[in-house]
Amino acid sequence: MTTSQDLLTKLEQKSQEALKGGGAERIQKQHKSGKLSARERIDKLMDPGTFVELDRFKAHRCTDFGMADQKVLGDSVVTGYGLVNGR
């Protein structure tokens, strides 16, 4: 039987996986190109601690073009809301 603590641990692990976006390699590739990751850009834009992410665990259902083998949480899109300059 799964306990509440087990479920919370699994949720935290999945959340950490989603925060990595496409993975460390893709983030590193962005940095080598002189770019920030999507979440890094959001952190720079939004007031600290105000961004609320939506649909972090969404996943595509596409099976064409080899997409069945590519599973990225959030479907490679970061959506949410927050404050910019207190507004």
Short mmCIF file of N, CA and C in Angstrom, two decimals:
data_model
loop_
_atom_site.label_atom_id
_atom_site.label_comp_id
_atom_site.label_asym_id
_atom_site.label_seq_id
_atom_site.Cartn_x
_atom_site.Cartn_y
_atom_site.Cartn_z
N MET A 1 0.84 -1.18 0.00
CA MET A 1 0.00 0.00 0.00
C MET A 1 0.89 1.25 0.00
N THR A 2 0.53 2.21 -0.80
CA THR A 2 1.30 3.44 -0.92
C THR A 2 0.88 4.42 0.17
N THR A 3 1.86 4.97 0.87
CA THR A 3 1.56 5.94 1.92
C THR A 3 1.57 7.35 1.36
N SER A 4 1.05 8.27 2.13
CA SER A 4 1.05 9.68 1.72
C SER A 4 2.48 10.17 1.53
N GLN A 5 3.38 9.74 2.40
CA GLN A 5 4.78 10.15 2.30
C GLN A 5 5.40 9.65 1.00
N ASP A 6 5.07 8.41 0.61
CA ASP A 6 5.58 7.86 -0.65
C ASP A 6 5.08 8.70 -1.83
N LEU A 7 3.82 9.07 -1.79
CA LEU A 7 3.25 9.88 -2.87
C LEU A 7 3.89 11.27 -2.92
N LEU A 8 4.12 11.87 -1.76
CA LEU A 8 4.77 13.18 -1.73
C LEU A 8 6.21 13.10 -2.24
N THR A 9 6.90 12.03 -1.90
CA THR A 9 8.27 11.83 -2.39
C THR A 9 8.27 11.69 -3.90
N LYS A 10 7.34 10.91 -4.43
CA LYS A 10 7.24 10.72 -5.88
C LYS A 10 6.91 12.04 -6.58
N LEU A 11 6.02 12.83 -5.99
CA LEU A 11 5.66 14.13 -6.55
C LEU A 11 6.87 15.06 -6.57
N GLU A 12 7.65 15.08 -5.50
CA GLU A 12 8.84 15.93 -5.44
C GLU A 12 9.87 15.50 -6.49
N GLN A 13 10.04 14.19 -6.68
CA GLN A 13 10.98 13.70 -7.69
C GLN A 13 10.53 14.11 -9.08
N LYS A 14 9.24 13.97 -9.35
CA LYS A 14 8.70 14.35 -10.65
C LYS A 14 8.82 15.85 -10.87
N SER A 15 8.61 16.62 -9.82
CA SER A 15 8.74 18.07 -9.90
C SER A 15 10.17 18.47 -10.23
N GLN A 16 11.14 17.84 -9.57
CA GLN A 16 12.55 18.13 -9.84
C GLN A 16 12.91 17.76 -11.28
N GLU A 17 12.36 16.65 -11.77
CA GLU A 17 12.60 16.24 -13.16
C GLU A 17 12.04 17.28 -14.13
N ALA A 18 10.86 17.79 -13.84
CA ALA A 18 10.23 18.80 -14.70
C ALA A 18 11.04 20.09 -14.72
N LEU A 19 11.64 20.45 -13.59
CA LEU A 19 12.44 21.68 -13.53
C LEU A 19 13.68 21.61 -14.41
N LYS A 20 14.13 20.42 -14.72
CA LYS A 20 15.31 20.26 -15.57
C LYS A 20 14.98 20.49 -17.04
N GLY A 21 13.71 20.67 -17.34
CA GLY A 21 13.32 20.90 -18.73
C GLY A 21 13.70 19.71 -19.59
N GLY A 22 14.42 19.95 -20.66
CA GLY A 22 14.86 18.89 -21.55
C GLY A 22 16.06 18.14 -21.03
N GLY A 23 16.53 18.49 -19.86
CA GLY A 23 17.68 17.82 -19.27
C GLY A 23 18.90 18.72 -19.20
N ALA A 24 19.88 18.27 -18.45
CA ALA A 24 21.09 19.07 -18.23
C ALA A 24 21.83 19.35 -19.53
N GLU A 25 21.82 18.39 -20.45
CA GLU A 25 22.53 18.57 -21.73
C GLU A 25 21.93 19.73 -22.53
N ARG A 26 20.62 19.81 -22.57
CA ARG A 26 19.97 20.89 -23.33
C ARG A 26 20.20 22.25 -22.68
N ILE A 27 20.17 22.27 -21.35
CA ILE A 27 20.44 23.53 -20.65
C ILE A 27 21.87 23.96 -20.91
N GLN A 28 22.80 23.01 -20.87
CA GLN A 28 24.21 23.31 -21.13
C GLN A 28 24.40 23.82 -22.56
N LYS A 29 23.66 23.24 -23.50
CA LYS A 29 23.74 23.68 -24.90
C LYS A 29 23.26 25.13 -25.02
N GLN A 30 22.19 25.48 -24.31
CA GLN A 30 21.70 26.87 -24.30
C GLN A 30 22.78 27.80 -23.75
N HIS A 31 23.40 27.40 -22.65
CA HIS A 31 24.43 28.23 -22.02
C HIS A 31 25.63 28.41 -22.95
N LYS A 32 26.02 27.36 -23.66
CA LYS A 32 27.15 27.46 -24.60
C LYS A 32 26.84 28.43 -25.73
N SER A 33 25.55 28.55 -26.07
CA SER A 33 25.13 29.48 -27.13
C SER A 33 24.93 30.89 -26.58
N GLY A 34 25.23 31.08 -25.30
CA GLY A 34 25.06 32.40 -24.70
C GLY A 34 23.61 32.70 -24.33
N LYS A 35 22.79 31.66 -24.22
CA LYS A 35 21.38 31.84 -23.91
C LYS A 35 21.06 31.27 -22.53
N LEU A 36 19.96 31.73 -21.98
CA LEU A 36 19.45 31.19 -20.73
C LEU A 36 18.33 30.20 -21.03
N SER A 37 18.08 29.31 -20.10
CA SER A 37 16.94 28.39 -20.26
C SER A 37 15.65 29.18 -20.06
N ALA A 38 14.53 28.60 -20.43
CA ALA A 38 13.25 29.28 -20.28
C ALA A 38 12.99 29.66 -18.83
N ARG A 39 13.26 28.75 -17.92
CA ARG A 39 13.02 29.03 -16.50
C ARG A 39 13.97 30.11 -15.98
N GLU A 40 15.19 30.13 -16.46
CA GLU A 40 16.13 31.17 -16.06
C GLU A 40 15.66 32.54 -16.54
N ARG A 41 15.11 32.60 -17.76
CA ARG A 41 14.59 33.87 -18.28
C ARG A 41 13.37 34.32 -17.47
N ILE A 42 12.52 33.38 -17.11
CA ILE A 42 11.35 33.71 -16.29
C ILE A 42 11.80 34.24 -14.94
N ASP A 43 12.80 33.61 -14.33
CA ASP A 43 13.32 34.06 -13.03
C ASP A 43 13.86 35.48 -13.11
N LYS A 44 14.48 35.84 -14.23
CA LYS A 44 15.01 37.20 -14.39
C LYS A 44 13.89 38.22 -14.60
N LEU A 45 12.82 37.80 -15.26
CA LEU A 45 11.71 38.71 -15.58
C LEU A 45 10.79 38.94 -14.39
N MET A 46 10.39 37.88 -13.73
CA MET A 46 9.38 37.96 -12.67
C MET A 46 9.98 38.43 -11.35
N ASP A 47 9.13 39.06 -10.54
CA ASP A 47 9.53 39.39 -9.17
C ASP A 47 9.80 38.09 -8.42
N PRO A 48 10.82 38.06 -7.57
CA PRO A 48 11.19 36.84 -6.86
C PRO A 48 10.01 36.23 -6.08
N GLY A 49 9.84 34.93 -6.27
CA GLY A 49 8.83 34.19 -5.52
C GLY A 49 7.39 34.38 -5.96
N THR A 50 7.17 35.07 -7.09
CA THR A 50 5.78 35.33 -7.50
C THR A 50 5.32 34.45 -8.65
N PHE A 51 6.22 33.79 -9.34
CA PHE A 51 5.82 32.99 -10.50
C PHE A 51 5.14 31.70 -10.04
N VAL A 52 3.95 31.47 -10.57
CA VAL A 52 3.20 30.25 -10.29
C VAL A 52 3.09 29.49 -11.61
N GLU A 53 3.73 28.34 -11.66
CA GLU A 53 3.74 27.56 -12.90
C GLU A 53 2.47 26.73 -13.02
N LEU A 54 1.95 26.66 -14.24
CA LEU A 54 0.77 25.86 -14.55
C LEU A 54 1.17 24.68 -15.43
N ASP A 55 0.49 23.59 -15.29
CA ASP A 55 0.65 22.42 -16.17
C ASP A 55 2.08 21.89 -16.24
N ARG A 56 2.77 21.88 -15.13
CA ARG A 56 4.16 21.42 -15.08
C ARG A 56 4.31 19.97 -15.54
N PHE A 57 3.28 19.16 -15.33
CA PHE A 57 3.40 17.73 -15.62
C PHE A 57 2.70 17.30 -16.90
N LYS A 58 2.28 18.25 -17.71
CA LYS A 58 1.63 17.90 -18.98
C LYS A 58 2.61 17.14 -19.87
N ALA A 59 2.06 16.28 -20.70
CA ALA A 59 2.89 15.53 -21.65
C ALA A 59 2.11 15.37 -22.95
N HIS A 60 2.83 15.34 -24.05
CA HIS A 60 2.17 15.18 -25.35
C HIS A 60 1.71 13.74 -25.52
N ARG A 61 0.82 13.55 -26.48
CA ARG A 61 0.35 12.21 -26.81
C ARG A 61 0.67 11.86 -28.26
N CYS A 62 1.55 12.62 -28.86
CA CYS A 62 1.91 12.41 -30.26
C CYS A 62 2.73 11.13 -30.42
N THR A 63 2.42 10.37 -31.43
CA THR A 63 3.19 9.16 -31.72
C THR A 63 3.88 9.25 -33.08
N ASP A 64 3.61 10.31 -33.83
CA ASP A 64 4.23 10.50 -35.14
C ASP A 64 5.65 11.05 -35.00
N PHE A 65 6.45 10.87 -36.03
CA PHE A 65 7.78 11.46 -36.13
C PHE A 65 8.71 11.02 -35.00
N GLY A 66 8.51 9.84 -34.44
CA GLY A 66 9.36 9.35 -33.36
C GLY A 66 9.11 10.01 -32.02
N MET A 67 8.01 10.73 -31.90
CA MET A 67 7.72 11.45 -30.66
C MET A 67 7.30 10.53 -29.52
N ALA A 68 6.89 9.31 -29.84
CA ALA A 68 6.48 8.38 -28.78
C ALA A 68 7.63 8.08 -27.83
N ASP A 69 8.86 8.20 -28.32
CA ASP A 69 10.04 7.91 -27.50
C ASP A 69 10.53 9.13 -26.73
N GLN A 70 10.00 10.31 -27.03
CA GLN A 70 10.47 11.54 -26.38
C GLN A 70 9.42 12.04 -25.39
N LYS A 71 9.72 11.89 -24.13
CA LYS A 71 8.80 12.34 -23.08
C LYS A 71 9.48 13.42 -22.25
N VAL A 72 8.98 14.64 -22.36
CA VAL A 72 9.50 15.75 -21.57
C VAL A 72 8.32 16.32 -20.79
N LEU A 73 8.44 16.35 -19.47
CA LEU A 73 7.35 16.90 -18.66
C LEU A 73 7.14 18.37 -19.00
N GLY A 74 5.89 18.77 -19.05
CA GLY A 74 5.57 20.14 -19.42
C GLY A 74 5.56 20.33 -20.92
N ASP A 75 5.87 19.27 -21.64
CA ASP A 75 5.90 19.29 -23.11
C ASP A 75 6.78 20.40 -23.65
N SER A 76 7.87 20.69 -22.94
CA SER A 76 8.87 21.69 -23.34
C SER A 76 8.32 23.11 -23.37
N VAL A 77 7.24 23.35 -22.64
CA VAL A 77 6.65 24.68 -22.56
C VAL A 77 6.48 25.04 -21.09
N VAL A 78 6.85 26.27 -20.73
CA VAL A 78 6.66 26.74 -19.36
C VAL A 78 5.57 27.80 -19.38
N THR A 79 4.48 27.55 -18.66
CA THR A 79 3.38 28.51 -18.61
C THR A 79 3.07 28.85 -17.15
N GLY A 80 2.59 30.04 -16.93
CA GLY A 80 2.24 30.44 -15.58
C GLY A 80 1.99 31.93 -15.51
N TYR A 81 1.94 32.43 -14.28
CA TYR A 81 1.70 33.85 -14.06
C TYR A 81 2.49 34.31 -12.84
N GLY A 82 2.71 35.61 -12.77
CA GLY A 82 3.43 36.19 -11.64
C GLY A 82 3.47 37.70 -11.77
N LEU A 83 4.22 38.32 -10.90
CA LEU A 83 4.32 39.77 -10.89
C LEU A 83 5.61 40.25 -11.56
N VAL A 84 5.50 41.37 -12.26
CA VAL A 84 6.66 42.05 -12.83
C VAL A 84 6.61 43.48 -12.30
N ASN A 85 7.65 43.88 -11.58
CA ASN A 85 7.68 45.20 -10.94
C ASN A 85 6.45 45.45 -10.07
N GLY A 86 6.05 44.43 -9.34
CA GLY A 86 4.92 44.56 -8.43
C GLY A 86 3.55 44.60 -9.05
N ARG A 87 3.47 44.37 -10.33
CA ARG A 87 2.18 44.42 -11.03
C ARG A 87 1.81 43.08 -11.59
#
